[in-house]
JSON list of C-alpha atoms and ligand atoms in Angstrom, two decimals:
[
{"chain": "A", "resi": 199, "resn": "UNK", "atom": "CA", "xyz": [-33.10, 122.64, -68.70]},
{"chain": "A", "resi": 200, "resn": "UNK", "atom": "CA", "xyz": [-29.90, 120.42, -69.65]},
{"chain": "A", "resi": 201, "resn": "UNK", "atom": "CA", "xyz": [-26.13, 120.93, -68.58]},
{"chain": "A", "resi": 202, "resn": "UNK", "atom": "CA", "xyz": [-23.18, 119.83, -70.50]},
{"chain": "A", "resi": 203, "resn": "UNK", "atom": "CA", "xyz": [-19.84, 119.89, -69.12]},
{"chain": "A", "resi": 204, "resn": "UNK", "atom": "CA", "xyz": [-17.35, 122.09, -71.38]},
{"chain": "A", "resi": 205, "resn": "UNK", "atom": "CA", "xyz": [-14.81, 122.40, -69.02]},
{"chain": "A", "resi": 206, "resn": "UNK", "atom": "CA", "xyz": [-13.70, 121.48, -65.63]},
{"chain": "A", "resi": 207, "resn": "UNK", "atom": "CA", "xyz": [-11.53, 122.72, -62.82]},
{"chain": "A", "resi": 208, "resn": "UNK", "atom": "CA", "xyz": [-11.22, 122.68, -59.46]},
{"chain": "A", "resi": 209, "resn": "UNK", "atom": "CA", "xyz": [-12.47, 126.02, -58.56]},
{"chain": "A", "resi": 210, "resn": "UNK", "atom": "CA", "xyz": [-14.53, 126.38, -62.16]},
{"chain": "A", "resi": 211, "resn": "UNK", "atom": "CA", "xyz": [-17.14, 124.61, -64.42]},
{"chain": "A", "resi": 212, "resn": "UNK", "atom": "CA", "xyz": [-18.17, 125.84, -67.81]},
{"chain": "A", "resi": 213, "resn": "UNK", "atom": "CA", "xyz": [-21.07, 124.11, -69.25]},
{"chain": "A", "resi": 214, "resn": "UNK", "atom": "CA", "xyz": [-23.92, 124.86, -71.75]},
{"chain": "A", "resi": 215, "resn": "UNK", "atom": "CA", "xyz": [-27.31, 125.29, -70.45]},
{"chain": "A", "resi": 216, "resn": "UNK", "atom": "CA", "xyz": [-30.08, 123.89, -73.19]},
{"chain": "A", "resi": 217, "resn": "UNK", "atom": "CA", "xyz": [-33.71, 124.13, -73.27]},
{"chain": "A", "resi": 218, "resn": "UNK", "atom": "CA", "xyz": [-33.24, 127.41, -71.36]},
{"chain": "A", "resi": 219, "resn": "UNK", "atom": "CA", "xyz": [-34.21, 131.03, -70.75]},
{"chain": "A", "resi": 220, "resn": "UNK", "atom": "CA", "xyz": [-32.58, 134.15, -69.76]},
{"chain": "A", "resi": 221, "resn": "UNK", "atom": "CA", "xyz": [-34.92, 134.74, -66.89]},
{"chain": "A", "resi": 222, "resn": "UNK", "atom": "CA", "xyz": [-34.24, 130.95, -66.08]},
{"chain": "A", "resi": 223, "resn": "UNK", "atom": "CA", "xyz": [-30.44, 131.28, -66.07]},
{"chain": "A", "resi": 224, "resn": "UNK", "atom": "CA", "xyz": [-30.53, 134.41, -64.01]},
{"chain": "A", "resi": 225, "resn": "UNK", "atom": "CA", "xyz": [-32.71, 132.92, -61.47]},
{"chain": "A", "resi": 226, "resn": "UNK", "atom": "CA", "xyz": [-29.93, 129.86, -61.01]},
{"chain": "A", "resi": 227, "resn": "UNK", "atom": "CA", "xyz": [-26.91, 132.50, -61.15]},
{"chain": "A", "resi": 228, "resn": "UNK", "atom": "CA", "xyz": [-28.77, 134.68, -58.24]},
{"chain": "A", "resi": 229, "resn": "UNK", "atom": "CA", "xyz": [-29.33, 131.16, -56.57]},
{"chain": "A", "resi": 230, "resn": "UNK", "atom": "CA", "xyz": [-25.97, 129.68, -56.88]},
{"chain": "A", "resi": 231, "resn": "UNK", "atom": "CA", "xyz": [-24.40, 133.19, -55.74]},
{"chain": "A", "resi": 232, "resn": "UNK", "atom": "CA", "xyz": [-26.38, 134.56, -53.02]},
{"chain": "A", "resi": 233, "resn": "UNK", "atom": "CA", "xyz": [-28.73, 131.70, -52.28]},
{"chain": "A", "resi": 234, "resn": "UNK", "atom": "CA", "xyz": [-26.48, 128.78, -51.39]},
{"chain": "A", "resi": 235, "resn": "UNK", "atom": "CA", "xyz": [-25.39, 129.31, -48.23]},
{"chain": "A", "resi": 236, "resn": "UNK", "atom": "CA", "xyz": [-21.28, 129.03, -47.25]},
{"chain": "A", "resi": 237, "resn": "UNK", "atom": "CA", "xyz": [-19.61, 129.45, -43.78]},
{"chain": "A", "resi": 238, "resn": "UNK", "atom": "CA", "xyz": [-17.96, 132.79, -42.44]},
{"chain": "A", "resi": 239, "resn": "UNK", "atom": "CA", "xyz": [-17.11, 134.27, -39.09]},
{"chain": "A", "resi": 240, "resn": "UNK", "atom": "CA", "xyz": [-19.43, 135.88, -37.72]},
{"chain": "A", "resi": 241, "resn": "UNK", "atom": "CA", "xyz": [-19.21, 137.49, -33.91]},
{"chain": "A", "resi": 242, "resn": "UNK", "atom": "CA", "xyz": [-15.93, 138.18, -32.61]},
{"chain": "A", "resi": 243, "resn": "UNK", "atom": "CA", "xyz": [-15.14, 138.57, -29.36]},
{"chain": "A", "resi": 244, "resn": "UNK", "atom": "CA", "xyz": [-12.19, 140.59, -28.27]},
{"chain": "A", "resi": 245, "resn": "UNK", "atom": "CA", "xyz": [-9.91, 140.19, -25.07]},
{"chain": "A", "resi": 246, "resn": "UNK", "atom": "CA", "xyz": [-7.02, 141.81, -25.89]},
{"chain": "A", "resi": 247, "resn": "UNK", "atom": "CA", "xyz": [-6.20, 143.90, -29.08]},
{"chain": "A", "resi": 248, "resn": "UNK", "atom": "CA", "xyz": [-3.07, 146.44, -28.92]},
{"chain": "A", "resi": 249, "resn": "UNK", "atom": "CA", "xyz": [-2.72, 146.37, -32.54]},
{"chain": "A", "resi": 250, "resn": "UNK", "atom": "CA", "xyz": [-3.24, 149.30, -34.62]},
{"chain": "A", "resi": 251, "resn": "UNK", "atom": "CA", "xyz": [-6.41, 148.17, -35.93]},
{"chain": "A", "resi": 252, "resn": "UNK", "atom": "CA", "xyz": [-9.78, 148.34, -34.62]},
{"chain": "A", "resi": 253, "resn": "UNK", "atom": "CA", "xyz": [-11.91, 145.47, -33.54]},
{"chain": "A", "resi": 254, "resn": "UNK", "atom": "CA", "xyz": [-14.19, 146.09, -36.00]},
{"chain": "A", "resi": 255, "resn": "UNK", "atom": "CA", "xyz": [-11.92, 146.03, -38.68]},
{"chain": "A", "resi": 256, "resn": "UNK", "atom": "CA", "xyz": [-10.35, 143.13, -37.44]},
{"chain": "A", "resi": 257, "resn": "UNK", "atom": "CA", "xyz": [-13.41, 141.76, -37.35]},
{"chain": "A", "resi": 258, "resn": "UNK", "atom": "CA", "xyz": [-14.13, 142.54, -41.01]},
{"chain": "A", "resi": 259, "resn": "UNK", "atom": "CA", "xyz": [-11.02, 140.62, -42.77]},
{"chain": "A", "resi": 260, "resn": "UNK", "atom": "CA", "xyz": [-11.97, 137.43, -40.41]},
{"chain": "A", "resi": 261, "resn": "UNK", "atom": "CA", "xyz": [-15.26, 137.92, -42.05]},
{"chain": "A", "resi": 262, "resn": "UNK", "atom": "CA", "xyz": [-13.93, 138.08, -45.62]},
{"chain": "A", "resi": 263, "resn": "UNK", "atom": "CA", "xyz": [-11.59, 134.60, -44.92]},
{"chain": "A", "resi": 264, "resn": "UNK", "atom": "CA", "xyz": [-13.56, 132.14, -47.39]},
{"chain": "A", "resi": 265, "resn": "UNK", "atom": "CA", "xyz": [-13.38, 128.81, -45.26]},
{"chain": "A", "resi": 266, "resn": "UNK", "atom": "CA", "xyz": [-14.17, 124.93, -45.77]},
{"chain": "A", "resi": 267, "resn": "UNK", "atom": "CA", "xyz": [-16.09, 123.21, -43.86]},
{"chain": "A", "resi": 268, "resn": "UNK", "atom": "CA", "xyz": [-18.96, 120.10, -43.66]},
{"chain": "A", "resi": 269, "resn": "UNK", "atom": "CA", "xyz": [-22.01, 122.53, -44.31]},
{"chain": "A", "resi": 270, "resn": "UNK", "atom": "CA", "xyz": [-24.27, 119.65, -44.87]},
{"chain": "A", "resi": 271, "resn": "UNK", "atom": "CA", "xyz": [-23.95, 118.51, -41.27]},
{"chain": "A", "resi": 272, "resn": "UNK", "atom": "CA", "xyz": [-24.65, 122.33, -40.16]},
{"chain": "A", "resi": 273, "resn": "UNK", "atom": "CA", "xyz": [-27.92, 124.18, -39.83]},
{"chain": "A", "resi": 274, "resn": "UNK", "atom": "CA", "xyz": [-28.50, 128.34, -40.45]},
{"chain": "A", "resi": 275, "resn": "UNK", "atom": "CA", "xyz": [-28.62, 129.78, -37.13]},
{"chain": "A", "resi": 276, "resn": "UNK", "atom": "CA", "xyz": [-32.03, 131.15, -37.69]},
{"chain": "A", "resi": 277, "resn": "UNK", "atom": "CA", "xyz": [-33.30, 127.35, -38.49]},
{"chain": "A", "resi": 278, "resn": "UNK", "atom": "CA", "xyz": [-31.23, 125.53, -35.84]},
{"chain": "A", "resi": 279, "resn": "UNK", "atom": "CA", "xyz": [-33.04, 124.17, -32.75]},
{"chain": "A", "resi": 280, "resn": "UNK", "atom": "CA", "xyz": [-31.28, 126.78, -30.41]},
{"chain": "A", "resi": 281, "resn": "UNK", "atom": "CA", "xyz": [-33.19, 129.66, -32.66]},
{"chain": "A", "resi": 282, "resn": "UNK", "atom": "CA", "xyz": [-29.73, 131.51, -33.63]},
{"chain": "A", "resi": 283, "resn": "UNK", "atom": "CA", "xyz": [-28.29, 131.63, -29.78]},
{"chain": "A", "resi": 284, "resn": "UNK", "atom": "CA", "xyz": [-25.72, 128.76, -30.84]},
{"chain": "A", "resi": 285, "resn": "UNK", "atom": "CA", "xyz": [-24.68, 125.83, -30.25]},
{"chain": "A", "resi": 286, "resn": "UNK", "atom": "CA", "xyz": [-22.47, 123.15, -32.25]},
{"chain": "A", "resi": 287, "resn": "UNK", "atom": "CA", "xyz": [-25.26, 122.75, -34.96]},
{"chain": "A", "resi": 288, "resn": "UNK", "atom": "CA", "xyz": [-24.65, 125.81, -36.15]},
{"chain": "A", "resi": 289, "resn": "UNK", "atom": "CA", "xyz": [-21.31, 127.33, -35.09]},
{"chain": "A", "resi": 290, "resn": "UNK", "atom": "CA", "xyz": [-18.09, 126.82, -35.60]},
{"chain": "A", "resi": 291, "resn": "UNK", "atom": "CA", "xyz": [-15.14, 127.77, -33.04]},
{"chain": "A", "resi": 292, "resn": "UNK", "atom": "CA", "xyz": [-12.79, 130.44, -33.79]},
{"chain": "A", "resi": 293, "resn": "UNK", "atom": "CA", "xyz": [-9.42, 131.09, -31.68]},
{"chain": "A", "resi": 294, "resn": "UNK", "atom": "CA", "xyz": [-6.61, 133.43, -32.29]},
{"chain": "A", "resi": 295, "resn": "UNK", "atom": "CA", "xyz": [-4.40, 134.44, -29.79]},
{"chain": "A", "resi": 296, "resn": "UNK", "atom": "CA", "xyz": [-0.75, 136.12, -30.95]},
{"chain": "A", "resi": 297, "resn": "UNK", "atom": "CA", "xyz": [2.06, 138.15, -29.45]},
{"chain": "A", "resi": 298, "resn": "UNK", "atom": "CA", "xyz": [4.20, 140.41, -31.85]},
{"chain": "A", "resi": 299, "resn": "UNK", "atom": "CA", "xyz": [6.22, 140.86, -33.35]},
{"chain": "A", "resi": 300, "resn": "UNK", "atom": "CA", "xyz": [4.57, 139.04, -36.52]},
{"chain": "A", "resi": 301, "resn": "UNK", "atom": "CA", "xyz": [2.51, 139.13, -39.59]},
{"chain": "A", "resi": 302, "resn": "UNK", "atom": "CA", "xyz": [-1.06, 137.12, -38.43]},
{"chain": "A", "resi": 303, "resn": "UNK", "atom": "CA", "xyz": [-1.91, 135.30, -41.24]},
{"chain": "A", "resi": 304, "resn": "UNK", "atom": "CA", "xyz": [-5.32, 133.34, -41.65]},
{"chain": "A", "resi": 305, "resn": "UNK", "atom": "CA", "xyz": [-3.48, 130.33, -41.08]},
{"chain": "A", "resi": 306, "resn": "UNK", "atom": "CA", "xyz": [-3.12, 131.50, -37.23]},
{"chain": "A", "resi": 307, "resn": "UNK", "atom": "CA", "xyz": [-6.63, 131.27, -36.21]},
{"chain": "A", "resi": 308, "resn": "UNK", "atom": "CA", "xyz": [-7.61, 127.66, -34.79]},
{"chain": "A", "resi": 309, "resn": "UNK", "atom": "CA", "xyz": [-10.53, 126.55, -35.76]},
{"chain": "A", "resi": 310, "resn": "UNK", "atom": "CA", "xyz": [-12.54, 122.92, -35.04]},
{"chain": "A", "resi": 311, "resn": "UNK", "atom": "CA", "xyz": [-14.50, 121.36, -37.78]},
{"chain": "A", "resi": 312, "resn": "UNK", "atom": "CA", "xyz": [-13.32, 124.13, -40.58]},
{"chain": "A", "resi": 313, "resn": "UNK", "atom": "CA", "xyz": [-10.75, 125.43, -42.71]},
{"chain": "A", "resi": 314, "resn": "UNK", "atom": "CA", "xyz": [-9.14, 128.67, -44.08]},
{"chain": "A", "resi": 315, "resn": "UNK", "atom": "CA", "xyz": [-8.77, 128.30, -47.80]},
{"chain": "A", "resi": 316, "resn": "UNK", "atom": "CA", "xyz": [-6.04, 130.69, -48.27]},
{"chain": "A", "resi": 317, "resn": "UNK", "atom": "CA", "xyz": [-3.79, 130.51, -44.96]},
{"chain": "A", "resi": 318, "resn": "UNK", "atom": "CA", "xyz": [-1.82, 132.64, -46.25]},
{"chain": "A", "resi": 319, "resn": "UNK", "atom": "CA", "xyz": [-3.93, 135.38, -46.21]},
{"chain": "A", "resi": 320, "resn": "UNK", "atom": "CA", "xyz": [-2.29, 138.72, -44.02]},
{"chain": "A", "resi": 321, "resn": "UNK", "atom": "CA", "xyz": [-5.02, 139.98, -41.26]},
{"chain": "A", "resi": 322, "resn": "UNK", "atom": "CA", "xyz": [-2.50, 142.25, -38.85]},
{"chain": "A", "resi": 323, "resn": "UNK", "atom": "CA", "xyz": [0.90, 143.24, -38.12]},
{"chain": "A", "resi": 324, "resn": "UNK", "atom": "CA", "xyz": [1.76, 143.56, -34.62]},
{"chain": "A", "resi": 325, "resn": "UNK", "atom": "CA", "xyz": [4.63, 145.29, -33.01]},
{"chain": "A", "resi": 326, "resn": "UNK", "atom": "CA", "xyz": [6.77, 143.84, -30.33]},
{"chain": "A", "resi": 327, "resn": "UNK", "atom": "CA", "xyz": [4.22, 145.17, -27.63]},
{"chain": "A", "resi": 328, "resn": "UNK", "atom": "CA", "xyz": [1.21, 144.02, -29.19]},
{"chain": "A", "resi": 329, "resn": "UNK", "atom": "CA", "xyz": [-1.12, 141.42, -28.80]},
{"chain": "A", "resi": 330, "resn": "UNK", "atom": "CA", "xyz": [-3.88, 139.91, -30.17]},
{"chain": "A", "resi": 331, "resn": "UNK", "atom": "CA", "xyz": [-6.66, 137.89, -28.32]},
{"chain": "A", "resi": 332, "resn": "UNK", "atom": "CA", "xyz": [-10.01, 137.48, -29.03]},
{"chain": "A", "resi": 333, "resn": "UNK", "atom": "CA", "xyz": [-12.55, 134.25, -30.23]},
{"chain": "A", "resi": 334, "resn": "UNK", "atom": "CA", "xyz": [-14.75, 134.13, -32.76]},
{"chain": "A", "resi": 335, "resn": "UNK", "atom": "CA", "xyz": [-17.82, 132.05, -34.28]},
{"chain": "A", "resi": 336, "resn": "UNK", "atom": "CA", "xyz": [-18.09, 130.92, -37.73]},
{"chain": "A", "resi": 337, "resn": "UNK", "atom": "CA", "xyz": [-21.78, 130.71, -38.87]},
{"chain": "A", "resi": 338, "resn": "UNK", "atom": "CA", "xyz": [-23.69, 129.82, -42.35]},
{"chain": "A", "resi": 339, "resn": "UNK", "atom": "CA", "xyz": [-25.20, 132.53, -44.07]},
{"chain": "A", "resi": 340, "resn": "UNK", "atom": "CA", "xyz": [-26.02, 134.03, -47.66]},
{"chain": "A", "resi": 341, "resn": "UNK", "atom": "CA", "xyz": [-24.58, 136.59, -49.87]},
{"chain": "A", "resi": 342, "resn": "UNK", "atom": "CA", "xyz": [-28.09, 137.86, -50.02]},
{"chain": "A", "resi": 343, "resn": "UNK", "atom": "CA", "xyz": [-27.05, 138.92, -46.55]},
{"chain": "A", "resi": 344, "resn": "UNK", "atom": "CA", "xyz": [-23.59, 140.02, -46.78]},
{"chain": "A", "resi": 345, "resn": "UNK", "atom": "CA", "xyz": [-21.22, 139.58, -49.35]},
{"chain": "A", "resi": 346, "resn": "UNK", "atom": "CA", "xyz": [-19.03, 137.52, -46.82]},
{"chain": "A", "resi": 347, "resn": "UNK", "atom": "CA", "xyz": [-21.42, 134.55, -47.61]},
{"chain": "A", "resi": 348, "resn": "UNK", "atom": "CA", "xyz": [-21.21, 134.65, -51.52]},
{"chain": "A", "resi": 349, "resn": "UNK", "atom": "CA", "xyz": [-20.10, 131.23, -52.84]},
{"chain": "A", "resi": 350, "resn": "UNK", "atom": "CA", "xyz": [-18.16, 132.72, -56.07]},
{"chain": "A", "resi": 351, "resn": "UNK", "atom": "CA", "xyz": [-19.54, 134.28, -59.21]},
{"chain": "A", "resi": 352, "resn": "UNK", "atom": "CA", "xyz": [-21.09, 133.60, -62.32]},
{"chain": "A", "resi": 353, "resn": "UNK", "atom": "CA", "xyz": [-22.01, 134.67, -65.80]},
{"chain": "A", "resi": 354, "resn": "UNK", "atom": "CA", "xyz": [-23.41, 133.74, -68.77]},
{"chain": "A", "resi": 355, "resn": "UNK", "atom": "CA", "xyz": [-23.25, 134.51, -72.39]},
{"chain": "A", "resi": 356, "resn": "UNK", "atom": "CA", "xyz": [-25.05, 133.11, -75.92]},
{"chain": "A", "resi": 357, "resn": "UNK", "atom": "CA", "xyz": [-23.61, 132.41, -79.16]},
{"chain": "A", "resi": 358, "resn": "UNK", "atom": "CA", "xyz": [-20.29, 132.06, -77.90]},
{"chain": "A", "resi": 359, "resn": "UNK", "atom": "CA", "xyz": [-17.88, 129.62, -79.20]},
{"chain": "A", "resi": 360, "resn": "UNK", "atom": "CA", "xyz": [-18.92, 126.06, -78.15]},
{"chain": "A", "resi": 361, "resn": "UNK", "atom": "CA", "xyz": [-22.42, 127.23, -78.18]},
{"chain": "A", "resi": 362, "resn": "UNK", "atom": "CA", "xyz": [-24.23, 127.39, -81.24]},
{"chain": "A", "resi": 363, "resn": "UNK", "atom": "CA", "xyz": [-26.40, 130.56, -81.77]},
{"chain": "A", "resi": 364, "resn": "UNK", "atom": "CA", "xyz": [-29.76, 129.80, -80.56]},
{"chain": "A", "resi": 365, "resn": "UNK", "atom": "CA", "xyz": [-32.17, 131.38, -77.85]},
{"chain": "A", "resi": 366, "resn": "UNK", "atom": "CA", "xyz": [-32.53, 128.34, -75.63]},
{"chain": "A", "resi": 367, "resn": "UNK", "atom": "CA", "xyz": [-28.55, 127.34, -75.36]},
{"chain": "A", "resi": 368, "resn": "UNK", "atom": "CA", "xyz": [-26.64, 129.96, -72.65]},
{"chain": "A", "resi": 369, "resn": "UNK", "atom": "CA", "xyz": [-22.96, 129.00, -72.05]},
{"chain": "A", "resi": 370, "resn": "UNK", "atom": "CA", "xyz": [-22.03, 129.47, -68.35]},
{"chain": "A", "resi": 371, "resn": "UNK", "atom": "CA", "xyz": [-19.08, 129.88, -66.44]},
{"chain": "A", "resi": 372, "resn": "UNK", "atom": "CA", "xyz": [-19.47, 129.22, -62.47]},
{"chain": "A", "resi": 373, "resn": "UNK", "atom": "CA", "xyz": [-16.40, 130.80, -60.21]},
{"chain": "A", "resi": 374, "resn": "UNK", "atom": "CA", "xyz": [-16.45, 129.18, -56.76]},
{"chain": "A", "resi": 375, "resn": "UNK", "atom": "CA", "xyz": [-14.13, 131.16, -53.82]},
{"chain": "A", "resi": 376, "resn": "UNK", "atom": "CA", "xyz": [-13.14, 127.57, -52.24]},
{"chain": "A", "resi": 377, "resn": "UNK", "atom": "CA", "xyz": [-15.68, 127.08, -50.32]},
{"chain": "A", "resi": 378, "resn": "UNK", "atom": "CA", "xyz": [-17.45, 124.84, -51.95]},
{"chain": "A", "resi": 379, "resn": "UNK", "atom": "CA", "xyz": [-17.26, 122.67, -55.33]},
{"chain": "A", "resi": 380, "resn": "UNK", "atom": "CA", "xyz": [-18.69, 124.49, -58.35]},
{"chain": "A", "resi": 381, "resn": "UNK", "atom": "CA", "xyz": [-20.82, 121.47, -58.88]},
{"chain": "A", "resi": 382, "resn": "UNK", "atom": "CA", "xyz": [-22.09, 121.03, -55.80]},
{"chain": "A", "resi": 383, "resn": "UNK", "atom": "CA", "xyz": [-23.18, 125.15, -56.17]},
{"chain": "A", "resi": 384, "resn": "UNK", "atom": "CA", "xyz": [-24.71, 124.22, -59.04]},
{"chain": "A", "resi": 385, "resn": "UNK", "atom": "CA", "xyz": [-26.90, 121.51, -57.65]},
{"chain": "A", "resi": 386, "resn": "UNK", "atom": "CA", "xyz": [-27.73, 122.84, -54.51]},
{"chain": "A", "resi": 387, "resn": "UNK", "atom": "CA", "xyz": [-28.49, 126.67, -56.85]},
{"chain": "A", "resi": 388, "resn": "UNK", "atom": "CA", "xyz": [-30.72, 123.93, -58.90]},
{"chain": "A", "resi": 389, "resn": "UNK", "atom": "CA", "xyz": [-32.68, 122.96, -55.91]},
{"chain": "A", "resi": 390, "resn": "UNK", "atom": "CA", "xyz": [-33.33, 126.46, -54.99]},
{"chain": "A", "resi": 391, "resn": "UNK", "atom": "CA", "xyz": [-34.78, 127.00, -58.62]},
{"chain": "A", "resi": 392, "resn": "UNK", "atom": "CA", "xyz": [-36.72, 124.31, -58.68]},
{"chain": "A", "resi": 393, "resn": "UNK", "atom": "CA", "xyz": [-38.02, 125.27, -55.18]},
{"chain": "A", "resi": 394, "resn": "UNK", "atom": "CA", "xyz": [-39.01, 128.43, -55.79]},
{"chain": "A", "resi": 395, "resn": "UNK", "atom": "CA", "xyz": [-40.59, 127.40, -58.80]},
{"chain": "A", "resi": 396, "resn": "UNK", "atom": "CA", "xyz": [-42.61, 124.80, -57.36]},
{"chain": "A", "resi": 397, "resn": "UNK", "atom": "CA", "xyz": [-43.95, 127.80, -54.40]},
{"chain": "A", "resi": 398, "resn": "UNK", "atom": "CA", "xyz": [-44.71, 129.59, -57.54]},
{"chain": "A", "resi": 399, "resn": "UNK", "atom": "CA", "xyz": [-47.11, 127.75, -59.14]},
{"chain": "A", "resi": 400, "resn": "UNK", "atom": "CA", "xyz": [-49.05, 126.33, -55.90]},
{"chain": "A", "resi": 401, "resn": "UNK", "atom": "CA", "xyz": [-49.78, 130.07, -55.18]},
{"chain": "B", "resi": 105, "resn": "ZN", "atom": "ZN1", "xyz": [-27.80, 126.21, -33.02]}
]
């Protein structure tokens, strides 16, 4: 399997996959979508919410914040030492405290060791009476076990433009959500591949 470059961008890489299969390039897009795994909050605990949400729904658009952080210095929780209770291996601090009247906007929460990609992002109005309290931790996971944890998106396609028309050559376009470099989805999906296929042929 060999990658070429066509195009890069911050938050997208096109390149042409040679000496390839289908099977093959839907085994790395699977990988590098739901395999790779990406921060996202996880438990929330409330204090204090007057707002006219519910915690759980509340606790839904935190989950759905794409954020930045380390990952390579963080474990999964279900292969940290502490066995998924948590501790600073594999959590991340979430605070967000507000009073209304305002908009709270991802860029509210405070969190340690991580950021929100899009601070702008709305999660609540609250009214002059209401208030907001609660605190959170942001975990690593995998799309494969909620969408939350999806690094992006990608697709494929043959004969296309750049690529000449032949059965080996797929030209791929990898979408990342911010949470991580396309390229560094695309090495880490490559590792899972070759992984996999390595557990493959010692059984
Ligand atoms: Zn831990």
């Amino acid at each position: 399997m060999k990658i070429k470059v066509i195009k890069k961008e911050e938050n997208k890489l096109v390149f042409e996959l040679s000496d390839a299969n289908a099977s093959l390039v839907n085994s790395l897009r699977r990988a590098a979508v739901y395999k790779v795994p990406v921060l996202a909050i996880e438990d929330v605990y409330f204090t204090e919410n007057s707002s006219v949400l519910y915690d759980e729904q509340i606790a839904v658009r935190l989950g759905l914040l794409p954020l930045k952080a380390n990952v390579n210095k963080m474990k999964l929780p279900a292969e940290c030492t502490c066995k998924g209770k948590g501790c600073k291996k594999c959590q991340i601090k979430v605070e967000l405290k507000e009073k209304g009247p305002k908009m709270v906007y991802a860029k509210d929460l405070k969190i340690t060791g991580a950021e929100v990609i899009y601070p702008e992002t709305p999660i609540v109005w609250l009214e002059e009476t209401h208030e907001l309290d609660l605190k959170a931790a942001a975990v690593l996971g995998t799309g494969e076990e909620h969408a939350k944890w999806n690094t992006g998106w990608m697709y494929y396609s043959q004969g296309a433009d750049a690529v000449k028309s032949s059965p080996s050559k797929f030209k791929v376009t990898l979408e990342s959500w911010g949470q991580l470099a396309p390229k560094v989805i695309l090495k880490k999906a490559t590792e899972i591949v070759k992984k996999e296929l390595g557990e493959l042929k010692l059984k």
